[in-house]
Short mmCIF file of C-alpha atoms in Angstrom, two decimals:
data_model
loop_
_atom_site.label_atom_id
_atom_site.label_comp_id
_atom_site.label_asym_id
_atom_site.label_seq_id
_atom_site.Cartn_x
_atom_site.Cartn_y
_atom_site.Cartn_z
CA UNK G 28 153.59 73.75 56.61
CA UNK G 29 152.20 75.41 53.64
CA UNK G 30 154.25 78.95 53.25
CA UNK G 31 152.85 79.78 49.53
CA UNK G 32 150.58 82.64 49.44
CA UNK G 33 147.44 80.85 49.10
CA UNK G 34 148.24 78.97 52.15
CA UNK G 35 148.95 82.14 54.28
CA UNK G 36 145.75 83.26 53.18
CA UNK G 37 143.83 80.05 54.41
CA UNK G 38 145.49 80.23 57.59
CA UNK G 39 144.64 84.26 58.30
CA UNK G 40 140.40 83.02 57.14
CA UNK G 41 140.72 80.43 59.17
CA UNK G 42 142.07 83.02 62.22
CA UNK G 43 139.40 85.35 61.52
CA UNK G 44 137.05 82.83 61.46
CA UNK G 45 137.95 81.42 64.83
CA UNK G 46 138.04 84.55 66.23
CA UNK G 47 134.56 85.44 65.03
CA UNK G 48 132.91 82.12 66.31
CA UNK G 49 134.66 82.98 69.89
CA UNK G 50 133.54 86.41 70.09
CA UNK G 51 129.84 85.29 69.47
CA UNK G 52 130.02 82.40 71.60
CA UNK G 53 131.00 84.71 74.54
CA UNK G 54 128.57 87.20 73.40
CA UNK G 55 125.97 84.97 73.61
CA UNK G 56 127.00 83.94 76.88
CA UNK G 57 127.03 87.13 78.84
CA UNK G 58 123.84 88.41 77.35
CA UNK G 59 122.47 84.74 78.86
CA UNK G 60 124.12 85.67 82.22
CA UNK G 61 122.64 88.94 82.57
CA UNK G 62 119.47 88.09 81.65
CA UNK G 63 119.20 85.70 83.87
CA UNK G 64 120.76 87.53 86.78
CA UNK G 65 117.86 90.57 85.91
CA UNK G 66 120.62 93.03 87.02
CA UNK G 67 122.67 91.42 90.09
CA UNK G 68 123.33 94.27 91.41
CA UNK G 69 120.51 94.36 94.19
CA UNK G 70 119.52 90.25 93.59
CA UNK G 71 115.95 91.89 93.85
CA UNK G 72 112.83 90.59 92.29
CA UNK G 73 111.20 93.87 90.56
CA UNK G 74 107.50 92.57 91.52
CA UNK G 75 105.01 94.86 93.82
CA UNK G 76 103.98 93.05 96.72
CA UNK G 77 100.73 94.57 96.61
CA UNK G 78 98.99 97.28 93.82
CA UNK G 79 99.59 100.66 95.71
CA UNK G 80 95.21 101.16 94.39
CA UNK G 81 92.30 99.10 94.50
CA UNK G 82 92.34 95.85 91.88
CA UNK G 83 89.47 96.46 89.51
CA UNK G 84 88.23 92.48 89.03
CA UNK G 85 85.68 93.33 86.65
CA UNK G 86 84.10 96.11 84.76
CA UNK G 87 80.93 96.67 82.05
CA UNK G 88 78.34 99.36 81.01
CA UNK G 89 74.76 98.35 81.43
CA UNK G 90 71.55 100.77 80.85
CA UNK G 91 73.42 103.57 80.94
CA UNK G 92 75.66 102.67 84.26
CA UNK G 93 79.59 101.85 84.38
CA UNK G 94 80.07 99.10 86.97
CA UNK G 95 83.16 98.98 88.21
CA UNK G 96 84.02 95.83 90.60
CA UNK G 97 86.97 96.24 92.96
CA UNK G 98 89.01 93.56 95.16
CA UNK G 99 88.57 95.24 98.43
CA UNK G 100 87.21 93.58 101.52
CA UNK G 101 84.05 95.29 103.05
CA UNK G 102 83.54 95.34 106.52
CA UNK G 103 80.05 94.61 108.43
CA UNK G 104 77.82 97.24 108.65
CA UNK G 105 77.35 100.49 106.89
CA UNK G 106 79.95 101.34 104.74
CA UNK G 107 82.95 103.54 105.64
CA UNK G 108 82.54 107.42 104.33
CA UNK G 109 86.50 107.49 103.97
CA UNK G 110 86.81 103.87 101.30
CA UNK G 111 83.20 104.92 99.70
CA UNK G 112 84.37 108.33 98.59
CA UNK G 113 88.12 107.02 97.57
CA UNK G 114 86.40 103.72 95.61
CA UNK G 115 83.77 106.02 93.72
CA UNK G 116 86.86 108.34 92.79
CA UNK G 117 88.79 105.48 91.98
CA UNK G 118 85.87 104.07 89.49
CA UNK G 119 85.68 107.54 88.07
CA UNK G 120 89.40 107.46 86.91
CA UNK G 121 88.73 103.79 85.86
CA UNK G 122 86.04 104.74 83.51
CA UNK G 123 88.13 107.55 82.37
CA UNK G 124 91.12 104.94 81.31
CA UNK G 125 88.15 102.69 79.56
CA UNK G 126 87.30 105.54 77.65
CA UNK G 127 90.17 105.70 75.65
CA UNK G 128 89.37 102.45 73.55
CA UNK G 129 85.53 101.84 74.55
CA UNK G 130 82.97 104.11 73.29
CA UNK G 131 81.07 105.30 76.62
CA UNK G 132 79.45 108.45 75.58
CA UNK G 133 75.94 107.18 76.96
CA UNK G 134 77.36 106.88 80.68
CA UNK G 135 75.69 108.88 82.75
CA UNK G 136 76.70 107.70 86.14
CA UNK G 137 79.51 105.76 87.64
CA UNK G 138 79.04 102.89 90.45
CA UNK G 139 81.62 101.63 92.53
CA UNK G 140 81.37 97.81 94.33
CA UNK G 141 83.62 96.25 96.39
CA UNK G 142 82.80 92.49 98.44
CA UNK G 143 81.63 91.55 101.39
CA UNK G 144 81.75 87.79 102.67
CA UNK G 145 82.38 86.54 98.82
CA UNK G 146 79.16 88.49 97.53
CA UNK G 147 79.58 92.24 95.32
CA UNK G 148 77.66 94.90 97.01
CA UNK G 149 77.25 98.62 96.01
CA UNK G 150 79.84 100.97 97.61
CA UNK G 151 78.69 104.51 95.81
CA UNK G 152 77.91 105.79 92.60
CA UNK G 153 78.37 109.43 90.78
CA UNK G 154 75.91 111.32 88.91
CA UNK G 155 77.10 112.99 85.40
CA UNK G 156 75.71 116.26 84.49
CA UNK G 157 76.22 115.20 80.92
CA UNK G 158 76.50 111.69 79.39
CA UNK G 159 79.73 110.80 78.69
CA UNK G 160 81.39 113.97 80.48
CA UNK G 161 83.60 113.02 84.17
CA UNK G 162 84.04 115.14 86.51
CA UNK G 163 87.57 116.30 87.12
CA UNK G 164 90.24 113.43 88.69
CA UNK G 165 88.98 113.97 92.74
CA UNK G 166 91.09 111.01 94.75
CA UNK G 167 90.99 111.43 97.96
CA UNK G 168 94.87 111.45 99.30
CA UNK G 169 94.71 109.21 101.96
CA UNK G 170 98.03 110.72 103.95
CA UNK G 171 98.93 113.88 103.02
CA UNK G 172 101.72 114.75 105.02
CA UNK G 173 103.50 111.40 103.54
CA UNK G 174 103.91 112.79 100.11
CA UNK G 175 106.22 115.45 101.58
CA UNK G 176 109.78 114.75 101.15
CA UNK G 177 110.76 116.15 103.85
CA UNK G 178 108.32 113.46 106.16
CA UNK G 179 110.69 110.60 107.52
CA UNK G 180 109.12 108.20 109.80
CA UNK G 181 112.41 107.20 110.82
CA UNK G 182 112.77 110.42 112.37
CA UNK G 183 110.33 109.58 114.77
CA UNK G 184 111.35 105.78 115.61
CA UNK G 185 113.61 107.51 118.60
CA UNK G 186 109.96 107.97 120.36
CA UNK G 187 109.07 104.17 120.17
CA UNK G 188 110.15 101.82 123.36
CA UNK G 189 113.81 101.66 123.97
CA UNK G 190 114.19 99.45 126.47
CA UNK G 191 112.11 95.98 127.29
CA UNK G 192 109.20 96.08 128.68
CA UNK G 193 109.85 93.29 131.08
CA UNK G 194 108.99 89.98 129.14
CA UNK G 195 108.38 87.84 132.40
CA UNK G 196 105.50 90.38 132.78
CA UNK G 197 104.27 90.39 129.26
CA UNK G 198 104.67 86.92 127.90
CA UNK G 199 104.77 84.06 130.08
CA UNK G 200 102.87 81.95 128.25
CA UNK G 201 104.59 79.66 125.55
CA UNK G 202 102.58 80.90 122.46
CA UNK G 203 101.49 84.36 120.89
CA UNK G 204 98.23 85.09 120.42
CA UNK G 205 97.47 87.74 116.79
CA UNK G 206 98.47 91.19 117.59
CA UNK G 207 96.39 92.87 115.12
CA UNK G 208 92.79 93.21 117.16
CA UNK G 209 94.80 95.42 119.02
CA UNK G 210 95.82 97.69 116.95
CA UNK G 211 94.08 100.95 116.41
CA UNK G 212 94.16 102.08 112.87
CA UNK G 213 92.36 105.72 111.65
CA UNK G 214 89.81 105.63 109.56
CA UNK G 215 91.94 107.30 106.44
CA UNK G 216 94.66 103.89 107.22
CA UNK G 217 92.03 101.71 107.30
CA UNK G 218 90.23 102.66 104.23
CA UNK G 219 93.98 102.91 102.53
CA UNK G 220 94.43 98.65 103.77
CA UNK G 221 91.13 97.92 102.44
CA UNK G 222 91.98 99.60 98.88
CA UNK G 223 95.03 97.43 98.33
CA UNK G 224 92.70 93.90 98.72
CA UNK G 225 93.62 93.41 102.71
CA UNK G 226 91.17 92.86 105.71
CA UNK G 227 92.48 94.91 108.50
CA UNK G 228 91.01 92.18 110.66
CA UNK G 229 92.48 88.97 109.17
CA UNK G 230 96.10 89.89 108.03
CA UNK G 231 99.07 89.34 110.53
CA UNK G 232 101.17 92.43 111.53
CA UNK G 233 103.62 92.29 108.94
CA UNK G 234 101.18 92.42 106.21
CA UNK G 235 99.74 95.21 108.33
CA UNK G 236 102.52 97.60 108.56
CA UNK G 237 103.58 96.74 104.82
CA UNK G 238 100.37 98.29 103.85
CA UNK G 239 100.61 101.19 105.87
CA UNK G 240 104.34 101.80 104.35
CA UNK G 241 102.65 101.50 100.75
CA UNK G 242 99.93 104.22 102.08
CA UNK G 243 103.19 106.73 103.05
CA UNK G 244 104.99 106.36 99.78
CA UNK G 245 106.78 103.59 99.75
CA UNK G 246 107.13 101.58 96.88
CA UNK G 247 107.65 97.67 98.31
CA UNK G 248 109.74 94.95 95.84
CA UNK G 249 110.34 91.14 97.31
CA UNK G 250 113.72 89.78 97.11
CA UNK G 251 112.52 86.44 98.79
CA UNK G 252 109.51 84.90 101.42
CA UNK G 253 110.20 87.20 104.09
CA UNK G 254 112.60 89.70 102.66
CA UNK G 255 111.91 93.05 101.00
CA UNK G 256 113.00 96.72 99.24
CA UNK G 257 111.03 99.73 100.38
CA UNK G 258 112.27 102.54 98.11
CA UNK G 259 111.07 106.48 98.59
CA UNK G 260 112.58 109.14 97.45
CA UNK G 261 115.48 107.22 96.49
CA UNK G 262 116.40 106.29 99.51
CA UNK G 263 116.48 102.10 99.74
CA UNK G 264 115.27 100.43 102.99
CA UNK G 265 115.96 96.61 103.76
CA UNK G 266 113.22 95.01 104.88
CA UNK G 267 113.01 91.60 106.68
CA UNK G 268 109.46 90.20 108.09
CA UNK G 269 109.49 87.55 110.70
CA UNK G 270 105.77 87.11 112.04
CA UNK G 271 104.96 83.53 112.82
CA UNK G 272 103.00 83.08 115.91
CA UNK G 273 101.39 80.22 117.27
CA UNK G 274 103.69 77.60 118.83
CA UNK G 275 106.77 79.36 118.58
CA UNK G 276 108.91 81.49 121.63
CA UNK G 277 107.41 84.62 121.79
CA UNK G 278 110.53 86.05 121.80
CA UNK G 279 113.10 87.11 118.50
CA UNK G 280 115.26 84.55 118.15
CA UNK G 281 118.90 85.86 118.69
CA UNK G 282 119.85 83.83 115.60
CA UNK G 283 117.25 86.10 113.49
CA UNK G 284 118.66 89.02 115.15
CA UNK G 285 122.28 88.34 113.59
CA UNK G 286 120.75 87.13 110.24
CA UNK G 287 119.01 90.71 109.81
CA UNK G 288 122.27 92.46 110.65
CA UNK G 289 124.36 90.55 108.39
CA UNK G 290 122.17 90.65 105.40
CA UNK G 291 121.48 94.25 105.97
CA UNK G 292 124.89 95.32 105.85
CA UNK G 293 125.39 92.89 102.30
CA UNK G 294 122.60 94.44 100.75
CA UNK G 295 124.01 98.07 100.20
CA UNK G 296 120.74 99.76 101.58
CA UNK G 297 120.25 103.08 103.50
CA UNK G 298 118.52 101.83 106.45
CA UNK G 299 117.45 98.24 107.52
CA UNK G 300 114.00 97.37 109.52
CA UNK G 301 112.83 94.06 110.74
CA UNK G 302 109.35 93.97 111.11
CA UNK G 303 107.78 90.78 113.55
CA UNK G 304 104.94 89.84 115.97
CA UNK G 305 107.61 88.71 118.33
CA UNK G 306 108.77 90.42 121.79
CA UNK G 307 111.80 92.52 121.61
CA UNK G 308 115.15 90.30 123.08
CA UNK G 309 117.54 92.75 125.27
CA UNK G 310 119.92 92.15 122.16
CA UNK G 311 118.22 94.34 119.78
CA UNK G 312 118.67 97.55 122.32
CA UNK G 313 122.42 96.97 121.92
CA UNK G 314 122.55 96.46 118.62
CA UNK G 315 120.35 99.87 117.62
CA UNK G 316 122.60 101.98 119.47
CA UNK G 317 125.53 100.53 117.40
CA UNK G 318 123.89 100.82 114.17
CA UNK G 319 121.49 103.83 114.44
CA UNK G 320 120.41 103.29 110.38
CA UNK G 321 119.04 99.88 111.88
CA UNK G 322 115.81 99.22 113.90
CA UNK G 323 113.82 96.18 114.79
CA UNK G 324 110.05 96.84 114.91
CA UNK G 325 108.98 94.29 117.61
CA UNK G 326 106.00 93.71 119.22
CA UNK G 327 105.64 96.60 121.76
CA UNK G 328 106.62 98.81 119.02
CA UNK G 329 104.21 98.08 115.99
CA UNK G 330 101.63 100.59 116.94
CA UNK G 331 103.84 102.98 117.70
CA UNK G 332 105.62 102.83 114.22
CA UNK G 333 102.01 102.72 112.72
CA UNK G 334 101.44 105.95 114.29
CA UNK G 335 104.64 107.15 112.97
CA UNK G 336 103.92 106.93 109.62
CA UNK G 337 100.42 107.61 110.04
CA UNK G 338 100.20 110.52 111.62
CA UNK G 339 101.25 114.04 110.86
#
């Protein structure tokens, strides 16, 4: 080994050299890691299921008019008062965004359209007093009471069924048939659905009750298919949805009873809800009492929980 002083001083670059290329190496490779983990600590995918407003698909100025074209499904016949006054307040603040890089100064009124059976039809318009001048922001809040902090739906889940309803009685058949025709929805709710792109008369119950939980605050992020955050307030809820119908038992499976209560208690969150179109097993009952930050929102109980967050 070379122990003259120009060899020492090869050895100690080479040293620091090796120690350099390490160090970057490992770097590189935790910076790859956490990027691809986008922050493990909740494994959840920071996308909204849904826009918490109307989708604008399309917007222009002709003769004088700002057309603004919305994603929301129209129902038959004449046109809800609640969705017509929140879509024309919605265009307003839509025109009001535009104007910061378009040059509308020759707008004098604002008209709102939203489709019905694939074709665009006029919702409402506004008249300005002056070209170019919008009125003051004026949408319509939807519920009111569910901007309060102090409003907790869960608070209310101890009114819902708590014991089975008697499934002999209720289901005997081998298949479900869609539980949303009978659901009753208010006319502030149902505007709210239409606004984020959903037909209250196609969508399964699931879907449903998502949409009212965006409508009450909650802002919804999708770790997986059926699997969900709903964060308000700060305060993190675990959401699992389980609403096939059809063919299957009409009864929750046991097996996606224990799946919910396993995950729920991995995932760190304040509460847990499982959302489905299915018939409540005697299981659940047990299991609620156990774990009071945990409810299942079964079939006898969606309307009831829809009224919970729905109503003051």
């Amino acid at each position: 080994m070379d122990q003259s002083p120009n060899g020492v001083v090869a050895l100690v670059v080479v040293i620091v050299v090796a120690v350099a290329v390490l160090v970057g190496v490992a770097a590189l490779f935790f910076a790859r890691r956490s990027h691809s983990s986008g922050g493990a600590d909740t494994g959840s995918v920071s996308v909204e299921t849904k826009p918490s407003g109307p989708q604008v698909a399309d917007f222009h100025v002709s003769e004088g008019s700002a057309l603004v074209y919305f994603e929301v499904p129209i129902a038959a016949g004449k046109v809800d008062s609640v969705l017509a006054d929140l879509l024309i307040a919605e265009a307003v603040e839509v025109v009001r965004e535009k104007r910061r890089t378009l040059p509308l100064d020759e707008v004098n009124r604002v008209i709102a359209f939203g489709r019905r059976d694939g074709d665009w039809i006029e919702i409402g318009r506004v008249e300005l007093d002056t070209p170019g001048t919008l009125p003051p922001p004026m949408v319509p809040e939807l519920l009111p009471h569910a901007s309060r902090p102090g409003f907790d739906p869960f608070d209310r889940i101890s009114d819902l069924p708590q014991s089975p309803p008697g499934l002999a009685n209720t289901a005997t058949a081998e298949t479900l048939s869609p539980l949303v025709p009978t659901i009753k929805l208010s006319q502030a709710v149902e505007a709210g659905i239409r606004a984020q792109g959903l037909d209250p008369d196609s969508v399964d119950a699931c879907v449903l009750v998502l949409g009212v939980m965006r409508l009450s605050g909650y802002a919804i992020t999708e770790r997986s298919a059926d699997t969900m955050d709903a964060v308000r307030f700060g305060q993190r809820i675990f959401l699992r949805t389980v609403c096939q119908v059809g063919l299957d038992h009409p009864e929750l499976p046991e097996s996606q009873v224990g799946r919910f209560v396993v995950d729920f208690i991995s995932s760190g969150a304040d509460r847990g809800l499982l959302i489905t179109e299915k018939f409540s097993p005697f299981e659940i009952y047990d299991r609620e009492r156990r774990e009071p930050r945990m409810r299942f929102i079964t079939r006898e109980r969606v309307q009831g929980f829809i009224d919970a967050l729905a109503v003051e």
